[in-house]
Amino acid sequence: LNQATLSVIMVCGVIAALVISGIIFIFQLAEEAARVRREALASKARRLRYVRNDEEVDVPDINVGEFHLFLSHVWGSGQDQMRIVKTRLLEMLPHARIFLDVDDLTEGKGAEFVDASAATLIFVSAGYFTSPNCLRELLRAVVMKKPVFSLVESEEKKGGLTLEEVRRQLIKNDVGGFYHKCGLAKEVAQWGHELPTTLELYDAIFKKEPIEWARIGFFQEVSMRLIANHILKDSSGETYLQGEVSLAQPKVGPPAAGHAFHVYCSEHNAGAAALVREVAAELKLDLQLTADIELLQECECMLVYLTSLTWTQGAASSAFAAAVQRAMKRRVPLLLAHEMPGVVANEARNAVDFDAFFSCEDGTTPEEMLRAGIYNQIAIALKGGPWRHVSLVLMAQALALQSQAVELSVDAKTNIVAEALCFGEHVKIPVFRTKRSVPFSS
């Protein structure tokens, strides 16, 4: 080769090397950017952790084709909820394998995947116990002695069922020969088992304490943690979800200047004072309350504790209404708290649907207070069981916000509390917004 040709080859080689180096550099930059994005997403992910050491919780090792949890549900009233459950579980436990039919059912009727799953979640909702496909999954889990636990839809309008309604439906299926009519009895026999009794099915579903499905973010976090605890490698330690509201430790200082009490609790509002004392005891707060109506204006707010007893107690409810009217006329802020119905133990809390405050044979909210805007703010949601602590944290945060906003108008303070508690995952002081109600005449 002559000198000119060699020079050309050398130049081409250098150019090729530079091009290749440039391509490699671009790929490295892209990979680094992707790594940074993954780390940023991971830092925002809300993992399940152990209280004892703050370490991330892990799930047991399983074989290829197996699942940690099978989500058994009826499409009509459970498909959207189960999508949320799977998505959130994978954020909390990134190594978990969760069976959801629309994602993982490749063939068959689903029962075979119950066998391949370590546990089965039964989403209890309208239509489940009249669906042959759902009942096949339940029957398979029961006869194969797979761990079963229930997630219960509690809102009637969303397909909620009470435990008693489930029992009655199972009895109806048995007495009416449903399992024979749809061929399930024959299938169970082909599996080599006898058809479980109504009692055996009911006990299998609810042997472990049922978990209530909650849509309000604060409470849903608790429900998701309870679900996740059923599939952990080490279930001996208490867990928490990063950012869970229940971790907050609200601080409520002394009543603001010019006030002697944090809250007024009318003696005619059954359970109101007990609720404030429950908050104080649970969170170790020094809350000052009074039931003396003459000291009303020395209070930062008045608690309106909404239960099945609030407007249904005749003379006592009328006296309470008069106290609320007095607070509204004197522009003492109202702090509303509502005992929401749950899956169990509603009677102890006198829980009731909010609709009852507008339509109930035994008594409803007085019309004049509706016109004055008693419900302009959103009530703090209260639940029982594992969700109670979150409820009490929300109450304490609301009382703290009332103290901070004591120099503002009643309506501005009301909106602060309502917006902070209901529209944000974490409480903060939002932009003040005044919303005037029709006042009572003096």
GROMACS .gro file of C-alpha atoms in nm:
model
  442
    1LEU     CA    1   0.000   0.000   0.000
    2ASN     CA    2   0.128   0.346  -0.079
    3GLN     CA    3   0.159   0.623   0.173
    4ALA     CA    4  -0.160   0.800   0.063
    5THR     CA    5  -0.372   0.486   0.104
    6LEU     CA    6  -0.228   0.419   0.448
    7SER     CA    7  -0.306   0.773   0.551
    8VAL     CA    8  -0.665   0.738   0.434
    9ILE     CA    9  -0.703   0.410   0.625
   10MET     CA   10  -0.558   0.566   0.940
   11VAL     CA   11  -0.790   0.867   0.916
   12CYS     CA   12  -1.092   0.642   0.859
   13GLY     CA   13  -0.987   0.429   1.158
   14VAL     CA   14  -0.961   0.734   1.380
   15ILE     CA   15  -1.300   0.861   1.263
   16ALA     CA   16  -1.457   0.517   1.321
   17ALA     CA   17  -1.303   0.499   1.668
   18LEU     CA   18  -1.439   0.843   1.749
   19VAL     CA   19  -1.786   0.748   1.622
   20ILE     CA   20  -1.785   0.426   1.822
   21SER     CA   21  -1.660   0.611   2.130
   22GLY     CA   22  -1.934   0.869   2.082
   23ILE     CA   23  -2.201   0.599   2.053
   24ILE     CA   24  -2.070   0.424   2.364
   25PHE     CA   25  -2.065   0.756   2.549
   26ILE     CA   26  -2.425   0.830   2.446
   27PHE     CA   27  -2.536   0.485   2.564
   28GLN     CA   28  -2.353   0.539   2.895
   29LEU     CA   29  -2.522   0.875   2.939
   30ALA     CA   30  -2.862   0.720   2.865
   31GLU     CA   31  -2.798   0.437   3.110
   32GLU     CA   32  -2.685   0.682   3.377
   33ALA     CA   33  -2.995   0.896   3.321
   34ALA     CA   34  -3.212   0.585   3.348
   35ARG     CA   35  -3.032   0.485   3.669
   36VAL     CA   36  -3.090   0.830   3.816
   37ARG     CA   37  -3.459   0.811   3.721
   38ARG     CA   38  -3.490   0.466   3.878
   39GLU     CA   39  -3.326   0.585   4.198
   40ALA     CA   40  -3.549   0.893   4.206
   41LEU     CA   41  -3.858   0.676   4.166
   42ALA     CA   42  -3.733   0.433   4.429
   43SER     CA   43  -3.674   0.717   4.673
   44LYS     CA   44  -4.037   0.826   4.628
   45ALA     CA   45  -4.176   0.473   4.653
   46ARG     CA   46  -4.358   0.402   4.975
   47ARG     CA   47  -4.209   0.077   5.100
   48LEU     CA   48  -4.329  -0.140   5.385
   49ARG     CA   49  -4.076  -0.136   5.669
   50TYR     CA   50  -4.024  -0.294   6.010
   51VAL     CA   51  -4.078  -0.068   6.309
   52ARG     CA   52  -3.792  -0.231   6.500
   53ASN     CA   53  -3.513  -0.134   6.257
   54ASP     CA   54  -3.667   0.064   5.966
   55GLU     CA   55  -3.550  -0.203   5.721
   56GLU     CA   56  -3.757  -0.280   5.412
   57VAL     CA   57  -3.983  -0.582   5.448
   58ASP     CA   58  -3.932  -0.871   5.206
   59VAL     CA   59  -4.147  -1.159   5.085
   60PRO     CA   60  -4.058  -1.531   5.088
   61ASP     CA   61  -3.871  -1.684   4.794
   62ILE     CA   62  -4.104  -1.878   4.563
   63ASN     CA   63  -4.064  -2.083   4.246
   64VAL     CA   64  -4.119  -1.960   3.893
   65GLY     CA   65  -4.490  -1.965   3.813
   66GLU     CA   66  -4.594  -1.929   4.176
   67PHE     CA   67  -4.754  -1.631   4.349
   68HIS     CA   68  -4.749  -1.485   4.698
   69LEU     CA   69  -5.114  -1.380   4.680
   70PHE     CA   70  -5.419  -1.468   4.470
   71LEU     CA   71  -5.678  -1.189   4.438
   72SER     CA   72  -6.021  -1.355   4.420
   73HIS     CA   73  -6.295  -1.110   4.325
   74VAL     CA   74  -6.603  -1.057   4.112
   75TRP     CA   75  -6.549  -0.822   3.820
   76GLY     CA   76  -6.866  -0.616   3.863
   77SER     CA   77  -6.782  -0.478   4.206
   78GLY     CA   78  -6.419  -0.570   4.258
   79GLN     CA   79  -6.206  -0.530   3.947
   80ASP     CA   80  -6.106  -0.165   4.003
   81GLN     CA   81  -6.032  -0.224   4.371
   82MET     CA   82  -5.812  -0.525   4.300
   83ARG     CA   83  -5.613  -0.327   4.045
   84ILE     CA   84  -5.543  -0.072   4.318
   85VAL     CA   85  -5.450  -0.346   4.564
   86LYS     CA   86  -5.203  -0.508   4.325
   87THR     CA   87  -5.046  -0.178   4.220
   88ARG     CA   88  -4.997  -0.062   4.577
   89LEU     CA   89  -4.866  -0.399   4.697
   90LEU     CA   90  -4.601  -0.397   4.425
   91GLU     CA   91  -4.494  -0.050   4.536
   92MET     CA   92  -4.479  -0.161   4.900
   93LEU     CA   93  -4.321  -0.502   4.829
   94PRO     CA   94  -4.145  -0.480   4.489
   95HIS     CA   95  -4.047  -0.849   4.489
   96ALA     CA   96  -4.401  -0.974   4.552
   97ARG     CA   97  -4.589  -1.170   4.288
   98ILE     CA   98  -4.960  -1.096   4.294
   99PHE     CA   99  -5.209  -1.292   4.081
  100LEU     CA  100  -5.473  -1.077   3.912
  101ASP     CA  101  -5.677  -1.254   3.645
  102VAL     CA  102  -5.659  -0.982   3.381
  103ASP     CA  103  -5.280  -0.986   3.410
  104ASP     CA  104  -5.195  -1.348   3.483
  105LEU     CA  105  -5.475  -1.585   3.376
  106THR     CA  106  -5.328  -1.751   3.069
  107GLU     CA  107  -5.552  -2.058   3.058
  108GLY     CA  108  -5.802  -2.254   3.266
  109LYS     CA  109  -6.065  -2.123   3.507
  110GLY     CA  110  -5.836  -1.987   3.778
  111ALA     CA  111  -5.857  -2.262   4.041
  112GLU     CA  112  -5.518  -2.401   3.937
  113PHE     CA  113  -5.359  -2.064   4.019
  114VAL     CA  114  -5.506  -2.084   4.369
  115ASP     CA  115  -5.289  -2.395   4.410
  116ALA     CA  116  -4.986  -2.199   4.289
  117SER     CA  117  -5.044  -1.915   4.537
  118ALA     CA  118  -4.925  -1.902   4.897
  119ALA     CA  119  -5.243  -1.725   5.014
  120THR     CA  120  -5.582  -1.618   4.879
  121LEU     CA  121  -5.753  -1.285   4.938
  122ILE     CA  122  -6.133  -1.295   4.909
  123PHE     CA  123  -6.274  -0.955   4.815
  124VAL     CA  124  -6.620  -0.966   4.972
  125SER     CA  125  -6.862  -0.764   4.761
  126ALA     CA  126  -7.198  -0.787   4.587
  127GLY     CA  127  -7.209  -1.065   4.330
  128TYR     CA  128  -6.917  -1.268   4.464
  129PHE     CA  129  -7.127  -1.539   4.628
  130THR     CA  130  -7.350  -1.588   4.322
  131SER     CA  131  -7.058  -1.618   4.077
  132PRO     CA  132  -6.958  -1.977   3.992
  133ASN     CA  133  -6.607  -1.860   3.898
  134CYS     CA  134  -6.553  -1.681   4.229
  135LEU     CA  135  -6.698  -1.967   4.432
  136ARG     CA  136  -6.476  -2.213   4.245
  137GLU     CA  137  -6.171  -2.017   4.366
  138LEU     CA  138  -6.307  -2.006   4.721
  139LEU     CA  139  -6.393  -2.377   4.725
  140ARG     CA  140  -6.050  -2.468   4.586
  141ALA     CA  141  -5.871  -2.264   4.852
  142VAL     CA  142  -6.081  -2.417   5.130
  143VAL     CA  143  -6.054  -2.784   5.026
  144MET     CA  144  -5.680  -2.745   4.958
  145LYS     CA  145  -5.643  -2.579   5.301
  146LYS     CA  146  -5.478  -2.271   5.157
  147PRO     CA  147  -5.446  -1.965   5.386
  148VAL     CA  148  -5.748  -1.741   5.325
  149PHE     CA  149  -5.830  -1.392   5.449
  150SER     CA  150  -6.095  -1.140   5.350
  151LEU     CA  151  -6.100  -0.781   5.232
  152VAL     CA  152  -6.453  -0.646   5.276
  153GLU     CA  153  -6.625  -0.372   5.078
  154SER     CA  154  -6.803  -0.170   5.345
  155GLU     CA  155  -6.984   0.089   5.132
  156GLU     CA  156  -7.330  -0.032   5.036
  157LYS     CA  157  -7.341   0.192   4.728
  158LYS     CA  158  -7.019   0.029   4.604
  159GLY     CA  159  -7.146  -0.325   4.652
  160GLY     CA  160  -7.076  -0.361   5.021
  161LEU     CA  161  -7.198  -0.666   5.212
  162THR     CA  162  -7.230  -0.719   5.585
  163LEU     CA  163  -7.097  -1.037   5.739
  164GLU     CA  164  -7.454  -1.141   5.811
  165GLU     CA  165  -7.549  -1.092   5.445
  166VAL     CA  166  -7.259  -1.317   5.347
  167ARG     CA  167  -7.378  -1.586   5.588
  168ARG     CA  168  -7.732  -1.570   5.451
  169GLN     CA  169  -7.609  -1.594   5.090
  170LEU     CA  170  -7.398  -1.900   5.171
  171ILE     CA  171  -7.698  -2.065   5.339
  172LYS     CA  172  -7.913  -1.984   5.036
  173ASN     CA  173  -7.655  -2.138   4.803
  174ASP     CA  174  -7.652  -2.456   5.012
  175VAL     CA  175  -8.026  -2.491   5.062
  176GLY     CA  176  -8.110  -2.395   4.705
  177GLY     CA  177  -7.867  -2.643   4.552
  178PHE     CA  178  -7.666  -2.371   4.378
  179TYR     CA  179  -7.340  -2.570   4.378
  180HIS     CA  180  -7.508  -2.866   4.209
  181LYS     CA  181  -7.692  -2.652   3.953
  182CYS     CA  182  -7.376  -2.478   3.832
  183GLY     CA  183  -7.161  -2.791   3.839
  184LEU     CA  184  -6.933  -2.689   4.126
  185ALA     CA  185  -7.035  -2.984   4.343
  186LYS     CA  186  -6.925  -3.219   4.065
  187GLU     CA  187  -6.594  -3.034   4.022
  188VAL     CA  188  -6.517  -3.057   4.394
  189ALA     CA  189  -6.587  -3.430   4.381
  190GLN     CA  190  -6.350  -3.461   4.084
  191TRP     CA  191  -6.085  -3.291   4.298
  192GLY     CA  192  -6.130  -3.579   4.543
  193HIS     CA  193  -6.300  -3.377   4.817
  194GLU     CA  194  -6.640  -3.335   4.975
  195LEU     CA  195  -6.827  -3.008   4.927
  196PRO     CA  196  -6.755  -2.783   5.229
  197THR     CA  197  -7.050  -2.688   5.447
  198THR     CA  198  -7.183  -2.335   5.484
  199LEU     CA  199  -7.018  -2.307   5.825
  200GLU     CA  200  -6.685  -2.429   5.692
  201LEU     CA  201  -6.691  -2.173   5.410
  202TYR     CA  202  -6.793  -1.888   5.639
  203ASP     CA  203  -6.528  -1.978   5.895
  204ALA     CA  204  -6.261  -1.999   5.626
  205ILE     CA  205  -6.345  -1.652   5.496
  206PHE     CA  206  -6.364  -1.480   5.834
  207LYS     CA  207  -6.142  -1.694   6.059
  208LYS     CA  208  -5.883  -1.419   6.035
  209GLU     CA  209  -6.010  -1.073   6.122
  210PRO     CA  210  -6.165  -0.922   5.806
  211ILE     CA  211  -5.992  -0.617   5.662
  212GLU     CA  212  -6.210  -0.326   5.563
  213TRP     CA  213  -6.148  -0.177   5.218
  214ALA     CA  214  -6.110   0.198   5.259
  215ARG     CA  215  -6.111   0.462   4.986
  216ILE     CA  216  -6.002   0.757   5.200
  217GLY     CA  217  -5.624   0.771   5.162
  218PHE     CA  218  -5.542   0.788   5.533
  219PHE     CA  219  -5.739   0.470   5.603
  220GLN     CA  220  -5.643   0.289   5.283
  221GLU     CA  221  -5.281   0.300   5.395
  222VAL     CA  222  -5.378   0.097   5.702
  223SER     CA  223  -5.582  -0.150   5.495
  224MET     CA  224  -5.291  -0.202   5.255
  225ARG     CA  225  -5.048  -0.260   5.540
  226LEU     CA  226  -5.281  -0.520   5.691
  227ILE     CA  227  -5.307  -0.697   5.353
  228ALA     CA  228  -4.930  -0.696   5.303
  229ASN     CA  229  -4.871  -0.842   5.648
  230HIS     CA  230  -5.032  -1.168   5.530
  231ILE     CA  231  -4.757  -1.244   5.278
  232LEU     CA  232  -4.435  -1.148   5.458
  233LYS     CA  233  -4.127  -1.363   5.501
  234ASP     CA  234  -4.102  -1.256   5.865
  235SER     CA  235  -4.441  -1.170   6.012
  236SER     CA  236  -4.318  -1.149   6.371
  237GLY     CA  237  -4.243  -0.776   6.366
  238GLU     CA  238  -4.471  -0.473   6.354
  239THR     CA  239  -4.464  -0.292   6.021
  240TYR     CA  240  -4.537   0.055   5.890
  241LEU     CA  241  -4.581   0.214   5.549
  242GLN     CA  242  -4.353   0.505   5.466
  243GLY     CA  243  -4.540   0.833   5.501
  244GLU     CA  244  -4.832   0.675   5.688
  245VAL     CA  245  -5.038   0.941   5.866
  246SER     CA  246  -5.056   0.720   6.173
  247LEU     CA  247  -4.684   0.789   6.225
  248ALA     CA  248  -4.749   1.159   6.284
  249GLN     CA  249  -4.717   1.291   6.637
  250PRO     CA  250  -4.928   1.608   6.647
  251LYS     CA  251  -4.832   1.878   6.895
  252VAL     CA  252  -5.109   2.083   7.051
  253GLY     CA  253  -4.986   2.367   7.269
  254PRO     CA  254  -5.181   2.559   7.532
  255PRO     CA  255  -5.496   2.739   7.419
  256ALA     CA  256  -5.419   3.057   7.225
  257ALA     CA  257  -5.420   3.396   7.392
  258GLY     CA  258  -5.767   3.499   7.499
  259HIS     CA  259  -5.887   3.139   7.522
  260ALA     CA  260  -5.895   2.907   7.821
  261PHE     CA  261  -5.994   2.588   7.639
  262HIS     CA  262  -5.915   2.405   7.319
  263VAL     CA  263  -6.266   2.278   7.267
  264TYR     CA  264  -6.621   2.301   7.394
  265CYS     CA  265  -6.810   1.970   7.420
  266SER     CA  266  -7.181   2.001   7.487
  267GLU     CA  267  -7.318   1.769   7.753
  268HIS     CA  268  -7.606   1.708   7.512
  269ASN     CA  269  -7.373   1.573   7.241
  270ALA     CA  270  -7.331   1.214   7.357
  271GLY     CA  271  -6.972   1.094   7.336
  272ALA     CA  272  -6.813   1.428   7.243
  273ALA     CA  273  -6.613   1.478   7.563
  274ALA     CA  274  -6.516   1.110   7.565
  275LEU     CA  275  -6.377   1.145   7.212
  276VAL     CA  276  -6.155   1.440   7.310
  277ARG     CA  277  -6.031   1.247   7.614
  278GLU     CA  278  -5.960   0.948   7.389
  279VAL     CA  279  -5.748   1.169   7.163
  280ALA     CA  280  -5.560   1.311   7.461
  281ALA     CA  281  -5.492   0.967   7.608
  282GLU     CA  282  -5.390   0.801   7.280
  283LEU     CA  283  -5.149   1.078   7.176
  284LYS     CA  284  -5.046   1.196   7.523
  285LEU     CA  285  -5.176   1.549   7.473
  286ASP     CA  286  -5.287   1.802   7.733
  287LEU     CA  287  -5.622   1.906   7.587
  288GLN     CA  288  -5.839   2.152   7.775
  289LEU     CA  289  -6.214   2.107   7.730
  290THR     CA  290  -6.527   2.234   7.895
  291ALA     CA  291  -6.897   2.147   7.891
  292ASP     CA  292  -7.003   2.481   8.040
  293ILE     CA  293  -7.199   2.670   7.775
  294GLU     CA  294  -7.122   2.998   7.952
  295LEU     CA  295  -6.754   2.945   7.870
  296LEU     CA  296  -6.821   2.882   7.502
  297GLN     CA  297  -6.642   3.193   7.377
  298GLU     CA  298  -6.333   3.103   7.575
  299CYS     CA  299  -6.295   2.795   7.354
  300GLU     CA  300  -6.102   2.778   7.028
  301CYS     CA  301  -6.376   2.566   6.873
  302MET     CA  302  -6.688   2.361   6.942
  303LEU     CA  303  -6.690   1.989   6.867
  304VAL     CA  304  -6.989   1.857   6.674
  305TYR     CA  305  -6.964   1.480   6.721
  306LEU     CA  306  -7.181   1.317   6.457
  307THR     CA  307  -7.317   0.972   6.543
  308SER     CA  308  -7.648   0.788   6.529
  309LEU     CA  309  -7.738   0.966   6.855
  310THR     CA  310  -7.664   1.325   6.756
  311TRP     CA  311  -8.004   1.423   6.615
  312THR     CA  312  -8.221   1.135   6.735
  313GLN     CA  313  -8.242   1.191   7.111
  314GLY     CA  314  -8.544   1.420   7.133
  315ALA     CA  315  -8.497   1.686   7.401
  316ALA     CA  316  -8.122   1.623   7.428
  317SER     CA  317  -8.078   1.673   7.054
  318SER     CA  318  -8.285   1.994   7.067
  319ALA     CA  319  -8.065   2.126   7.349
  320PHE     CA  320  -7.754   2.038   7.149
  321ALA     CA  321  -7.896   2.214   6.843
  322ALA     CA  322  -7.945   2.526   7.055
  323ALA     CA  323  -7.581   2.510   7.167
  324VAL     CA  324  -7.463   2.478   6.805
  325GLN     CA  325  -7.680   2.773   6.705
  326ARG     CA  326  -7.526   2.976   6.986
  327ALA     CA  327  -7.174   2.890   6.867
  328MET     CA  328  -7.258   2.981   6.509
  329LYS     CA  329  -7.414   3.314   6.608
  330ARG     CA  330  -7.107   3.400   6.816
  331ARG     CA  331  -6.877   3.280   6.540
  332VAL     CA  332  -6.709   3.010   6.746
  333PRO     CA  333  -6.559   2.766   6.491
  334LEU     CA  334  -6.723   2.426   6.461
  335LEU     CA  335  -6.510   2.113   6.439
  336LEU     CA  336  -6.710   1.827   6.287
  337ALA     CA  337  -6.620   1.462   6.345
  338HIS     CA  338  -6.822   1.174   6.200
  339GLU     CA  339  -6.822   0.810   6.317
  340MET     CA  340  -6.828   0.620   5.988
  341PRO     CA  341  -6.973   0.268   5.964
  342GLY     CA  342  -6.722  -0.012   5.928
  343VAL     CA  343  -6.720  -0.388   5.891
  344VAL     CA  344  -6.746  -0.464   6.263
  345ALA     CA  345  -6.812  -0.291   6.599
  346ASN     CA  346  -7.033  -0.015   6.462
  347GLU     CA  347  -7.269  -0.027   6.760
  348ALA     CA  348  -7.000   0.059   7.016
  349ARG     CA  349  -6.922   0.381   6.826
  350ASN     CA  350  -7.283   0.455   6.728
  351ALA     CA  351  -7.156   0.476   6.370
  352VAL     CA  352  -7.398   0.588   6.100
  353ASP     CA  353  -7.396   0.684   5.732
  354PHE     CA  354  -7.371   1.059   5.674
  355ASP     CA  355  -7.696   1.045   5.473
  356ALA     CA  356  -7.881   0.984   5.800
  357PHE     CA  357  -7.819   1.344   5.902
  358PHE     CA  358  -8.047   1.452   5.617
  359SER     CA  359  -8.305   1.174   5.614
  360CYS     CA  360  -8.390   0.961   5.918
  361GLU     CA  361  -8.720   0.864   6.078
  362ASP     CA  362  -8.579   0.921   6.428
  363GLY     CA  363  -8.451   1.273   6.364
  364THR     CA  364  -8.230   1.477   6.131
  365THR     CA  365  -8.026   1.797   6.130
  366PRO     CA  366  -8.252   2.096   6.206
  367GLU     CA  367  -8.340   2.284   5.889
  368GLU     CA  368  -8.227   2.621   6.025
  369MET     CA  369  -7.874   2.486   6.082
  370LEU     CA  370  -7.862   2.343   5.732
  371ARG     CA  371  -7.948   2.687   5.596
  372ALA     CA  372  -7.677   2.841   5.814
  373GLY     CA  373  -7.416   2.605   5.668
  374ILE     CA  374  -7.334   2.367   5.953
  375TYR     CA  375  -7.197   2.120   5.699
  376ASN     CA  376  -7.001   2.370   5.490
  377GLN     CA  377  -6.686   2.211   5.621
  378ILE     CA  378  -6.604   1.843   5.572
  379ALA     CA  379  -6.626   1.633   5.884
  380ILE     CA  380  -6.322   1.443   6.008
  381ALA     CA  381  -6.376   1.075   5.935
  382LEU     CA  382  -6.359   0.842   6.235
  383LYS     CA  383  -6.329   0.464   6.218
  384GLY     CA  384  -6.274   0.185   6.469
  385GLY     CA  385  -6.038  -0.110   6.495
  386PRO     CA  386  -5.693  -0.079   6.333
  387TRP     CA  387  -5.804   0.251   6.175
  388ARG     CA  388  -5.884   0.420   6.508
  389HIS     CA  389  -5.537   0.557   6.571
  390VAL     CA  390  -5.537   0.737   6.235
  391SER     CA  391  -5.875   0.888   6.323
  392LEU     CA  392  -5.740   1.023   6.649
  393VAL     CA  393  -5.431   1.165   6.477
  394LEU     CA  394  -5.660   1.353   6.237
  395MET     CA  395  -5.856   1.490   6.532
  396ALA     CA  396  -5.538   1.610   6.701
  397GLN     CA  397  -5.412   1.772   6.382
  398ALA     CA  398  -5.743   1.953   6.345
  399LEU     CA  399  -5.723   2.085   6.701
  400ALA     CA  400  -5.366   2.199   6.639
  401LEU     CA  401  -5.474   2.382   6.324
  402GLN     CA  402  -5.754   2.556   6.513
  403SER     CA  403  -5.499   2.687   6.760
  404GLN     CA  404  -5.274   2.811   6.481
  405ALA     CA  405  -5.559   2.987   6.304
  406VAL     CA  406  -5.728   3.136   6.610
  407GLU     CA  407  -5.678   3.494   6.492
  408LEU     CA  408  -5.863   3.430   6.165
  409SER     CA  409  -6.236   3.442   6.097
  410VAL     CA  410  -6.447   3.136   6.178
  411ASP     CA  411  -6.501   3.051   5.811
  412ALA     CA  412  -6.134   3.080   5.720
  413LYS     CA  413  -6.039   2.853   6.010
  414THR     CA  414  -6.305   2.603   5.914
  415ASN     CA  415  -6.175   2.582   5.558
  416ILE     CA  416  -5.817   2.537   5.677
  417VAL     CA  417  -5.909   2.230   5.878
  418ALA     CA  418  -6.138   2.081   5.613
  419GLU     CA  419  -5.893   2.124   5.327
  420ALA     CA  420  -5.590   2.009   5.523
  421LEU     CA  421  -5.756   1.692   5.644
  422CYS     CA  422  -5.949   1.593   5.335
  423PHE     CA  423  -5.755   1.703   5.029
  424GLY     CA  424  -5.394   1.634   5.122
  425GLU     CA  425  -5.208   1.319   5.214
  426HIS     CA  426  -5.008   1.522   5.464
  427VAL     CA  427  -5.154   1.803   5.669
  428LYS     CA  428  -5.039   2.153   5.583
  429ILE     CA  429  -5.187   2.502   5.604
  430PRO     CA  430  -5.351   2.572   5.267
  431VAL     CA  431  -5.424   2.908   5.113
  432PHE     CA  432  -5.690   3.075   5.326
  433ARG     CA  433  -6.030   3.100   5.166
  434THR     CA  434  -6.331   3.260   5.326
  435LYS     CA  435  -6.670   3.106   5.265
  436ARG     CA  436  -6.957   3.296   5.427
  437SER     CA  437  -7.265   3.121   5.557
  438VAL     CA  438  -7.607   3.263   5.631
  439PRO     CA  439  -7.581   3.369   5.998
  440PHE     CA  440  -7.848   3.320   6.257
  441SER     CA  441  -8.035   3.633   6.352
  442SER     CA  442  -7.940   3.769   6.690
   0.00000   0.00000   0.00000
